[in-house]
C-alpha cells in the first residue's frame, strides 16, 4: 500500500469508528444500556454485526469509550471556555449557549447510566465521578473570576459550578427531540440565576 | 368473610401492591425499562412471578402506573406547598428541603425513561409531558408570590419554575446512593439562585 493509501485507509477507519459511535450513542440512550443489542447498533449504523466487532470488543467497551470520550470532549470544551478572552460573564454566556445549542441529550443520559446502572463496573463508576469533579474545576475558575469582577453571586465556586451544571443537565433532559414541554433553556435565562441582580440580562 | 376480615384483606392487598411498586421502581431505575424483567422485580420483592401478575397486568402497565402515581404524588406535594401559610421564600425553602430530602432518584430516572425510551407508547409520553407542565403551575404561583413580595428574581414565573425543577432533578441525579461526588444540594444554596441578592441566605 502506498503511504497515501495508508493515510486514506486510516482516515476511513476513523470515520467509520466515529459513525458507529454516533449510532451507538443514540441507540443506547433510547433503548437503555442493558437492552441495546450490538445488532441494533449495527443496524442503526447500516453495517453488519461483524463490522461492529471489528472496531469494538464488546458493547460494554463501546459504552465505556463513549462515556469517557464524552467527558474528555467536555473537558476540552470547558478548558477552551476558561482560556477565552472576555469577562467571566461573556465566557459563561458563551458556555451556556454552546451547551444548550449542542443538545447533548444522548450523552447526558449515558452519563446517568454510568452512575446508576448495575451493568457498569464499580471502578468505572468511580472514574466517571472523578472526571466529573475534575471537569467542574475550569467552570469554578470562571465563576471565581466573575465573583472578583462583581457579576456573579457569592458562594463556594465549586458548589456553584455543580449547581449550574445540574441545571444544564436538567434543562437538556427537558428539551428532547420529539418532546413538547416548555423551553426555558435560553442562555440568558439560565445565566440569570447566577448573576448579581444589577447584571440581570432580563 | 366478616367485614373486619374483608377490610384487613383489602389493606393487605394494598400493602403488597405498594411493596411491589417500591421494588419495581428501584429495579427498573437500576436495570433500565427494557432490561428489567418481571422475574427481577418479583425476586427483589421476595415474591413469585405469578404473584406480580396477580397485581399488575404487565411490566409496561406497572411502569406506567409508577410514573403516573409519581407525578400525581408530586402534584399533591406541590399543591400542599402552595397552600401552606408563610411567605413565598419560606414555602420554597420547605419545598426544596422536602424534595432534596426525599432523594427521589429512582422516580426521576423513570420519568426520564418515560420521555426518551422507545419502549414507551407515544400517547403516554404526551400524558407525561402534559402532567409535567400542569405540575409546574403551583410552583409558578409561589414564585409569582415571591416576586410580589420582593424576594425572588424577575422573569416569567413558569419558566423560572422549569429552571428550578430542572435544577432539582439535576441535583437529585448527582446525589445517588453509592455515588461520591460533591453535594451542593443544600436547600439554601439551591434557593440562593432564585433570590434577589439582598435576601441571599449565604
Short mmCIF file of C-alpha atoms in Angstrom, two decimals:
data_model
loop_
_atom_site.label_atom_id
_atom_site.label_comp_id
_atom_site.label_asym_id
_atom_site.label_seq_id
_atom_site.Cartn_x
_atom_site.Cartn_y
_atom_site.Cartn_z
CA UNK A 1 0.00 0.00 0.00
CA UNK A 2 1.36 3.45 -0.86
CA UNK A 3 1.70 5.92 2.06
CA UNK A 4 -1.14 7.93 0.55
CA UNK A 5 -3.39 4.86 0.57
CA UNK A 6 -2.39 4.02 4.14
CA UNK A 7 -3.36 7.55 5.21
CA UNK A 8 -6.65 7.29 3.41
CA UNK A 9 -7.26 3.92 4.96
CA UNK A 10 -6.63 5.24 8.47
CA UNK A 11 -8.91 8.19 7.86
CA UNK A 12 -11.65 5.88 6.63
CA UNK A 13 -11.30 3.68 9.71
CA UNK A 14 -11.53 6.74 11.97
CA UNK A 15 -14.63 7.94 10.13
CA UNK A 16 -16.31 4.58 10.44
CA UNK A 17 -15.45 4.31 14.10
CA UNK A 18 -16.97 7.75 14.64
CA UNK A 19 -20.07 6.80 12.65
CA UNK A 20 -20.50 3.68 14.78
CA UNK A 21 -20.06 5.72 17.95
CA UNK A 22 -22.77 8.15 16.93
CA UNK A 23 -25.20 5.35 16.13
CA UNK A 24 -24.37 3.59 19.42
CA UNK A 25 -24.86 6.76 21.45
CA UNK A 26 -28.42 7.25 20.26
CA UNK A 27 -29.38 3.55 20.32
CA UNK A 28 -28.15 3.12 23.91
CA UNK A 29 -29.83 6.37 25.02
CA UNK A 30 -33.16 5.30 23.52
CA UNK A 31 -33.14 1.60 24.49
CA UNK A 32 -31.13 1.53 27.69
CA UNK A 33 -27.66 0.14 28.29
CA UNK A 34 -28.71 -3.44 29.01
CA UNK A 35 -31.44 -3.70 26.39
CA UNK A 36 -29.50 -2.20 23.47
CA UNK A 37 -28.00 -5.01 21.40
CA UNK A 38 -24.92 -4.87 19.19
CA UNK A 39 -27.29 -5.91 16.37
CA UNK A 40 -29.39 -2.76 17.00
CA UNK A 41 -26.29 -0.57 16.84
CA UNK A 42 -25.10 -2.27 13.66
CA UNK A 43 -28.48 -1.92 12.03
CA UNK A 44 -28.77 1.75 13.01
CA UNK A 45 -25.33 2.44 11.53
CA UNK A 46 -26.18 0.39 8.43
CA UNK A 47 -23.37 -2.12 8.92
CA UNK A 48 -23.08 -5.80 9.89
CA UNK A 49 -22.64 -7.08 13.44
CA UNK A 50 -19.21 -8.44 12.48
CA UNK A 51 -18.27 -4.96 11.34
CA UNK A 52 -19.03 -3.52 14.81
CA UNK A 53 -16.81 -6.16 16.43
CA UNK A 54 -14.02 -5.20 14.02
CA UNK A 55 -13.91 -1.81 15.76
CA UNK A 56 -15.12 -2.54 19.30
CA UNK A 57 -14.50 -5.54 21.53
CA UNK A 58 -17.96 -5.54 23.15
CA UNK A 59 -20.99 -3.37 23.77
CA UNK A 60 -19.72 -2.63 27.28
CA UNK A 61 -16.36 -1.46 25.94
CA UNK A 62 -18.13 0.71 23.36
CA UNK A 63 -20.32 2.21 26.09
CA UNK A 64 -17.36 2.97 28.33
CA UNK A 65 -15.48 4.53 25.40
CA UNK A 66 -18.48 6.74 24.61
CA UNK A 67 -18.76 7.95 28.19
CA UNK A 68 -15.03 8.56 28.59
CA UNK A 69 -14.80 10.27 25.23
CA UNK A 70 -17.84 12.44 26.10
CA UNK A 71 -16.27 13.52 29.36
CA UNK A 72 -12.90 14.29 27.71
CA UNK A 73 -14.61 16.25 24.94
CA UNK A 74 -16.49 18.24 27.59
CA UNK A 75 -13.20 18.81 29.41
CA UNK A 76 -11.63 20.29 26.27
CA UNK A 77 -14.71 22.44 25.76
CA UNK A 78 -14.75 23.84 29.28
CA UNK A 79 -10.96 24.39 29.24
CA UNK A 80 -11.42 26.32 25.99
CA UNK A 81 -14.14 28.46 27.62
CA UNK A 82 -11.84 29.19 30.53
CA UNK A 83 -8.99 30.21 28.20
CA UNK A 84 -11.16 32.54 26.09
CA UNK A 85 -10.72 36.28 26.30
CA UNK A 86 -13.51 38.40 27.72
CA UNK A 87 -15.22 38.83 31.06
CA UNK A 88 -16.44 35.88 33.12
CA UNK A 89 -19.99 36.86 32.19
CA UNK A 90 -19.17 36.78 28.47
CA UNK A 91 -17.43 33.43 28.82
CA UNK A 92 -20.27 31.92 30.84
CA UNK A 93 -22.79 33.16 28.31
CA UNK A 94 -20.80 31.52 25.52
CA UNK A 95 -20.52 28.28 27.54
CA UNK A 96 -24.28 28.25 28.16
CA UNK A 97 -25.13 29.00 24.52
CA UNK A 98 -22.78 26.29 23.31
CA UNK A 99 -24.03 23.69 25.80
CA UNK A 100 -27.72 24.29 25.21
CA UNK A 101 -27.12 24.54 21.46
CA UNK A 102 -25.34 21.18 21.28
CA UNK A 103 -28.45 19.38 22.56
CA UNK A 104 -26.35 16.63 24.05
CA UNK A 105 -29.29 14.71 25.49
CA UNK A 106 -27.92 11.30 24.47
CA UNK A 107 -24.55 11.66 26.23
CA UNK A 108 -26.31 13.20 29.26
CA UNK A 109 -28.41 10.02 29.51
CA UNK A 110 -25.37 7.77 29.04
CA UNK A 111 -23.55 9.60 31.84
CA UNK A 112 -26.51 8.94 34.07
CA UNK A 113 -26.43 5.23 33.16
CA UNK A 114 -22.73 5.26 34.03
CA UNK A 115 -23.67 6.42 37.54
CA UNK A 116 -26.73 4.27 38.18
CA UNK A 117 -26.74 1.13 36.07
CA UNK A 118 -25.98 -2.24 37.64
CA UNK A 119 -24.35 -3.19 34.35
CA UNK A 120 -21.49 -0.70 34.91
CA UNK A 121 -18.41 -1.94 36.82
CA UNK A 122 -17.67 -0.17 40.11
CA UNK A 123 -14.19 1.01 39.06
CA UNK A 124 -15.68 2.71 36.02
CA UNK A 125 -18.33 4.45 38.14
CA UNK A 126 -15.51 5.86 40.27
CA UNK A 127 -13.60 7.06 37.20
CA UNK A 128 -16.72 8.79 35.90
CA UNK A 129 -17.20 10.61 39.22
CA UNK A 130 -13.52 11.58 39.35
CA UNK A 131 -13.62 13.01 35.82
CA UNK A 132 -16.90 14.78 36.59
CA UNK A 133 -15.40 16.55 39.60
CA UNK A 134 -12.27 17.38 37.64
CA UNK A 135 -14.39 18.87 34.86
CA UNK A 136 -16.10 21.22 37.33
CA UNK A 137 -12.83 22.99 38.09
CA UNK A 138 -12.42 25.13 34.95
CA UNK A 139 -16.04 26.25 35.39
CA UNK A 140 -15.40 27.04 39.07
CA UNK A 141 -12.41 29.16 37.95
CA UNK A 142 -14.62 31.19 35.62
CA UNK A 143 -17.19 31.63 38.41
CA UNK A 144 -14.39 32.84 40.74
CA UNK A 145 -13.37 35.37 38.08
CA UNK A 146 -16.99 36.52 37.87
CA UNK A 147 -17.12 36.91 41.64
CA UNK A 148 -13.95 39.06 41.54
CA UNK A 149 -15.43 41.08 38.68
CA UNK A 150 -18.57 41.63 40.77
CA UNK A 151 -21.01 39.98 38.34
CA UNK A 152 -21.67 36.58 39.96
CA UNK A 153 -23.29 35.68 43.26
CA UNK A 154 -21.14 34.84 46.27
CA UNK A 155 -20.57 31.29 47.45
CA UNK A 156 -18.22 28.35 47.04
CA UNK A 157 -17.31 28.40 43.34
CA UNK A 158 -17.12 24.60 43.01
CA UNK A 159 -20.59 24.22 44.52
CA UNK A 160 -21.96 26.92 42.23
CA UNK A 161 -20.35 25.09 39.30
CA UNK A 162 -22.17 21.90 40.37
CA UNK A 163 -25.47 23.76 40.70
CA UNK A 164 -25.02 25.29 37.25
CA UNK A 165 -24.05 22.01 35.58
CA UNK A 166 -27.02 20.27 37.28
CA UNK A 167 -29.27 22.97 35.84
CA UNK A 168 -27.77 22.49 32.36
CA UNK A 169 -28.28 18.71 32.60
CA UNK A 170 -31.85 19.07 33.84
CA UNK A 171 -32.68 21.51 31.02
CA UNK A 172 -31.10 19.22 28.43
CA UNK A 173 -33.36 16.38 29.56
CA UNK A 174 -36.44 18.61 29.19
CA UNK A 175 -35.52 19.69 25.67
CA UNK A 176 -35.50 16.34 23.94
CA UNK A 177 -36.21 15.72 20.26
CA UNK A 178 -39.94 14.96 19.97
CA UNK A 179 -40.84 16.13 23.49
CA UNK A 180 -43.06 19.19 23.59
CA UNK A 181 -42.80 20.76 27.01
CA UNK A 182 -41.74 24.33 27.54
CA UNK A 183 -38.25 25.51 26.86
CA UNK A 184 -36.82 27.99 29.30
CA UNK A 185 -33.35 26.90 28.36
CA UNK A 186 -32.30 30.14 26.75
CA UNK A 187 -28.76 31.09 27.77
CA UNK A 188 -29.68 34.43 29.37
CA UNK A 189 -32.49 32.96 31.47
CA UNK A 190 -30.31 30.19 32.84
CA UNK A 191 -27.41 32.59 33.34
CA UNK A 192 -29.73 34.98 35.17
CA UNK A 193 -29.74 32.62 38.14
CA UNK A 194 -26.00 33.09 38.68
CA UNK A 195 -25.93 36.84 38.26
CA UNK A 196 -25.95 39.56 40.83
CA UNK A 197 -29.21 41.36 40.14
CA UNK A 198 -27.79 44.61 38.80
CA UNK A 199 -26.38 42.49 35.94
CA UNK A 200 -29.62 40.67 35.22
CA UNK A 201 -29.94 40.38 31.44
CA UNK A 202 -33.75 40.13 31.54
CA UNK B 1 -65.71 -13.34 55.22
CA UNK B 2 -66.65 -10.95 58.05
CA UNK B 3 -66.48 -7.21 57.23
CA UNK B 4 -63.49 -6.89 59.52
CA UNK B 5 -61.68 -9.65 57.61
CA UNK B 6 -62.61 -8.05 54.29
CA UNK B 7 -61.10 -4.76 55.48
CA UNK B 8 -57.97 -6.50 56.66
CA UNK B 9 -57.74 -8.33 53.35
CA UNK B 10 -58.04 -5.11 51.34
CA UNK B 11 -55.39 -3.45 53.48
CA UNK B 12 -53.06 -6.39 52.99
CA UNK B 13 -53.58 -6.27 49.22
CA UNK B 14 -52.81 -2.53 49.20
CA UNK B 15 -49.66 -3.09 51.24
CA UNK B 16 -48.45 -5.80 48.90
CA UNK B 17 -49.18 -3.72 45.85
CA UNK B 18 -47.18 -0.87 47.40
CA UNK B 19 -44.33 -3.21 48.29
CA UNK B 20 -44.23 -4.48 44.71
CA UNK B 21 -44.24 -0.93 43.39
CA UNK B 22 -41.28 0.04 45.54
CA UNK B 23 -39.30 -2.99 44.40
CA UNK B 24 -40.21 -2.32 40.75
CA UNK B 25 -39.21 1.34 41.00
CA UNK B 26 -35.67 0.56 42.08
CA UNK B 27 -35.21 -2.48 39.81
CA UNK B 28 -36.32 -0.52 36.73
CA UNK B 29 -34.17 2.50 37.69
CA UNK B 30 -31.08 0.31 38.10
CA UNK B 31 -31.56 -2.06 35.15
CA UNK B 32 -33.41 0.05 32.61
CA UNK B 33 -37.00 -0.22 31.45
CA UNK B 34 -36.41 -2.76 28.69
CA UNK B 35 -33.86 -4.89 30.51
CA UNK B 36 -35.72 -5.19 33.85
CA UNK B 37 -37.66 -8.45 33.89
CA UNK B 38 -40.80 -9.24 35.88
CA UNK B 39 -38.73 -12.05 37.42
CA UNK B 40 -36.19 -9.46 38.70
CA UNK B 41 -38.98 -7.41 40.25
CA UNK B 42 -40.55 -10.49 41.86
CA UNK B 43 -37.21 -11.63 43.23
CA UNK B 44 -36.38 -8.18 44.62
CA UNK B 45 -39.78 -8.05 46.36
CA UNK B 46 -39.36 -11.64 47.61
CA UNK B 47 -42.46 -12.96 45.83
CA UNK B 48 -43.18 -15.24 42.87
CA UNK B 49 -43.64 -14.06 39.29
CA UNK B 50 -47.26 -15.25 39.40
CA UNK B 51 -47.76 -13.05 42.43
CA UNK B 52 -46.66 -9.95 40.47
CA UNK B 53 -49.14 -10.78 37.70
CA UNK B 54 -51.88 -11.07 40.32
CA UNK B 55 -51.45 -7.35 40.94
CA UNK B 56 -50.17 -6.00 37.62
CA UNK B 57 -51.09 -6.96 34.08
CA UNK B 58 -47.61 -6.47 32.61
CA UNK B 59 -44.28 -4.79 33.27
CA UNK B 60 -45.28 -1.93 30.96
CA UNK B 61 -48.51 -1.36 32.88
CA UNK B 62 -46.60 -1.42 36.17
CA UNK B 63 -44.09 1.09 34.76
CA UNK B 64 -46.83 3.44 33.56
CA UNK B 65 -48.60 3.20 36.92
CA UNK B 66 -45.37 4.05 38.74
CA UNK B 67 -44.77 7.11 36.57
CA UNK B 68 -48.37 8.34 36.77
CA UNK B 69 -48.52 7.72 40.50
CA UNK B 70 -45.18 9.53 40.96
CA UNK B 71 -46.44 12.57 39.04
CA UNK B 72 -49.74 12.63 40.98
CA UNK B 73 -47.90 12.31 44.28
CA UNK B 74 -45.67 15.22 43.26
CA UNK B 75 -48.76 17.20 42.28
CA UNK B 76 -50.25 16.73 45.76
CA UNK B 77 -46.95 17.69 47.32
CA UNK B 78 -46.56 20.90 45.33
CA UNK B 79 -50.25 21.82 45.86
CA UNK B 80 -49.66 21.35 49.58
CA UNK B 81 -46.60 23.65 49.43
CA UNK B 82 -48.65 26.26 47.63
CA UNK B 83 -51.44 26.07 50.24
CA UNK B 84 -49.08 26.38 53.22
CA UNK B 85 -49.00 29.52 55.28
CA UNK B 86 -45.89 31.66 55.29
CA UNK B 87 -44.00 33.76 52.79
CA UNK B 88 -43.10 32.50 49.33
CA UNK B 89 -39.50 32.26 50.49
CA UNK B 90 -40.46 30.08 53.47
CA UNK B 91 -42.63 27.87 51.28
CA UNK B 92 -39.95 27.49 48.62
CA UNK B 93 -37.37 26.64 51.28
CA UNK B 94 -39.68 23.96 52.64
CA UNK B 95 -40.32 22.63 49.11
CA UNK B 96 -36.58 22.46 48.41
CA UNK B 97 -35.79 20.78 51.74
CA UNK B 98 -38.52 18.22 51.21
CA UNK B 99 -37.54 17.47 47.61
CA UNK B 100 -33.83 17.09 48.29
CA UNK B 101 -34.58 15.13 51.47
CA UNK B 102 -36.78 12.61 49.70
CA UNK B 103 -33.89 11.54 47.45
CA UNK B 104 -36.27 10.52 44.71
CA UNK B 105 -33.56 9.47 42.30
CA UNK B 106 -35.41 6.34 41.13
CA UNK B 107 -38.62 8.11 40.09
CA UNK B 108 -36.54 10.90 38.48
CA UNK B 109 -34.88 8.25 36.33
CA UNK B 110 -38.21 6.60 35.48
CA UNK B 111 -39.64 9.95 34.40
CA UNK B 112 -36.71 10.36 32.09
CA UNK B 113 -37.32 6.88 30.62
CA UNK B 114 -40.93 7.92 30.10
CA UNK B 115 -39.71 10.79 27.92
CA UNK B 116 -36.92 9.06 26.00
CA UNK B 117 -37.43 5.31 25.83
CA UNK B 118 -38.56 3.67 22.60
CA UNK B 119 -40.47 1.19 24.76
CA UNK B 120 -42.93 3.88 25.92
CA UNK B 121 -46.06 4.45 23.77
CA UNK B 122 -46.41 7.90 22.20
CA UNK B 123 -49.73 8.69 23.90
CA UNK B 124 -48.17 8.02 27.31
CA UNK B 125 -45.21 10.31 26.52
CA UNK B 126 -47.73 13.07 25.77
CA UNK B 127 -49.60 12.46 29.04
CA UNK B 128 -46.33 12.63 30.97
CA UNK B 129 -45.47 15.99 29.36
CA UNK B 130 -48.97 17.34 29.98
CA UNK B 131 -48.83 16.36 33.67
CA UNK B 132 -45.32 17.77 33.96
CA UNK B 133 -46.45 21.18 32.65
CA UNK B 134 -49.51 21.08 34.87
CA UNK B 135 -47.33 20.34 37.89
CA UNK B 136 -45.21 23.42 37.23
CA UNK B 137 -48.17 25.72 37.83
CA UNK B 138 -48.43 25.61 41.64
CA UNK B 139 -44.68 26.27 41.79
CA UNK B 140 -45.04 29.16 39.34
CA UNK B 141 -47.76 30.59 41.63
CA UNK B 142 -45.39 30.52 44.60
CA UNK B 143 -42.68 32.18 42.52
CA UNK B 144 -45.16 34.89 41.48
CA UNK B 145 -45.98 35.46 45.17
CA UNK B 146 -42.25 35.77 45.87
CA UNK B 147 -41.88 38.29 43.06
CA UNK B 148 -44.73 40.36 44.57
CA UNK B 149 -43.14 40.06 47.99
CA UNK B 150 -39.86 41.30 46.51
CA UNK B 151 -37.77 38.25 47.36
CA UNK B 152 -37.50 36.43 44.01
CA UNK B 153 -35.87 37.45 40.76
CA UNK B 154 -37.98 38.87 37.93
CA UNK B 155 -38.97 36.84 34.89
CA UNK B 156 -41.72 34.57 33.56
CA UNK B 157 -42.78 32.52 36.61
CA UNK B 158 -43.50 29.35 34.63
CA UNK B 159 -40.05 29.48 33.04
CA UNK B 160 -38.43 30.09 36.42
CA UNK B 161 -40.39 27.10 37.76
CA UNK B 162 -38.98 24.95 34.93
CA UNK B 163 -35.45 26.20 35.62
CA UNK B 164 -35.84 25.41 39.31
CA UNK B 165 -37.32 21.95 38.75
CA UNK B 166 -34.54 21.18 36.23
CA UNK B 167 -32.02 22.18 38.88
CA UNK B 168 -33.72 19.91 41.45
CA UNK B 169 -33.71 16.99 39.01
CA UNK B 170 -30.09 17.55 38.06
CA UNK B 171 -29.05 17.71 41.73
CA UNK B 172 -31.03 14.56 42.54
CA UNK B 173 -29.12 12.68 39.84
CA UNK B 174 -25.80 13.81 41.32
CA UNK B 175 -26.71 12.69 44.82
CA UNK B 176 -27.26 9.00 44.24
CA UNK B 177 -26.81 6.24 46.79
CA UNK B 178 -23.25 4.96 46.41
CA UNK B 179 -22.03 7.85 44.24
CA UNK B 180 -19.42 10.05 45.91
CA UNK B 181 -19.30 13.34 44.09
CA UNK B 182 -19.84 16.65 45.82
CA UNK B 183 -23.17 17.66 47.24
CA UNK B 184 -24.15 21.28 46.81
CA UNK B 185 -27.77 20.31 47.06
CA UNK B 186 -28.45 22.06 50.32
CA UNK B 187 -31.77 23.89 50.22
CA UNK B 188 -30.34 27.35 50.88
CA UNK B 189 -27.67 27.07 48.20
CA UNK B 190 -30.14 25.98 45.55
CA UNK B 191 -32.65 28.56 46.70
CA UNK B 192 -29.94 31.22 46.55
CA UNK B 193 -30.12 31.13 42.77
CA UNK B 194 -33.74 32.33 42.78
CA UNK B 195 -33.32 35.04 45.36
CA UNK B 196 -32.82 38.72 44.92
CA UNK B 197 -29.36 39.27 46.40
CA UNK B 198 -30.40 41.26 49.47
CA UNK B 199 -32.23 38.08 50.58
CA UNK B 200 -29.32 35.77 49.95
CA UNK B 201 -29.24 33.24 52.82
CA UNK B 202 -25.49 32.55 52.42
#
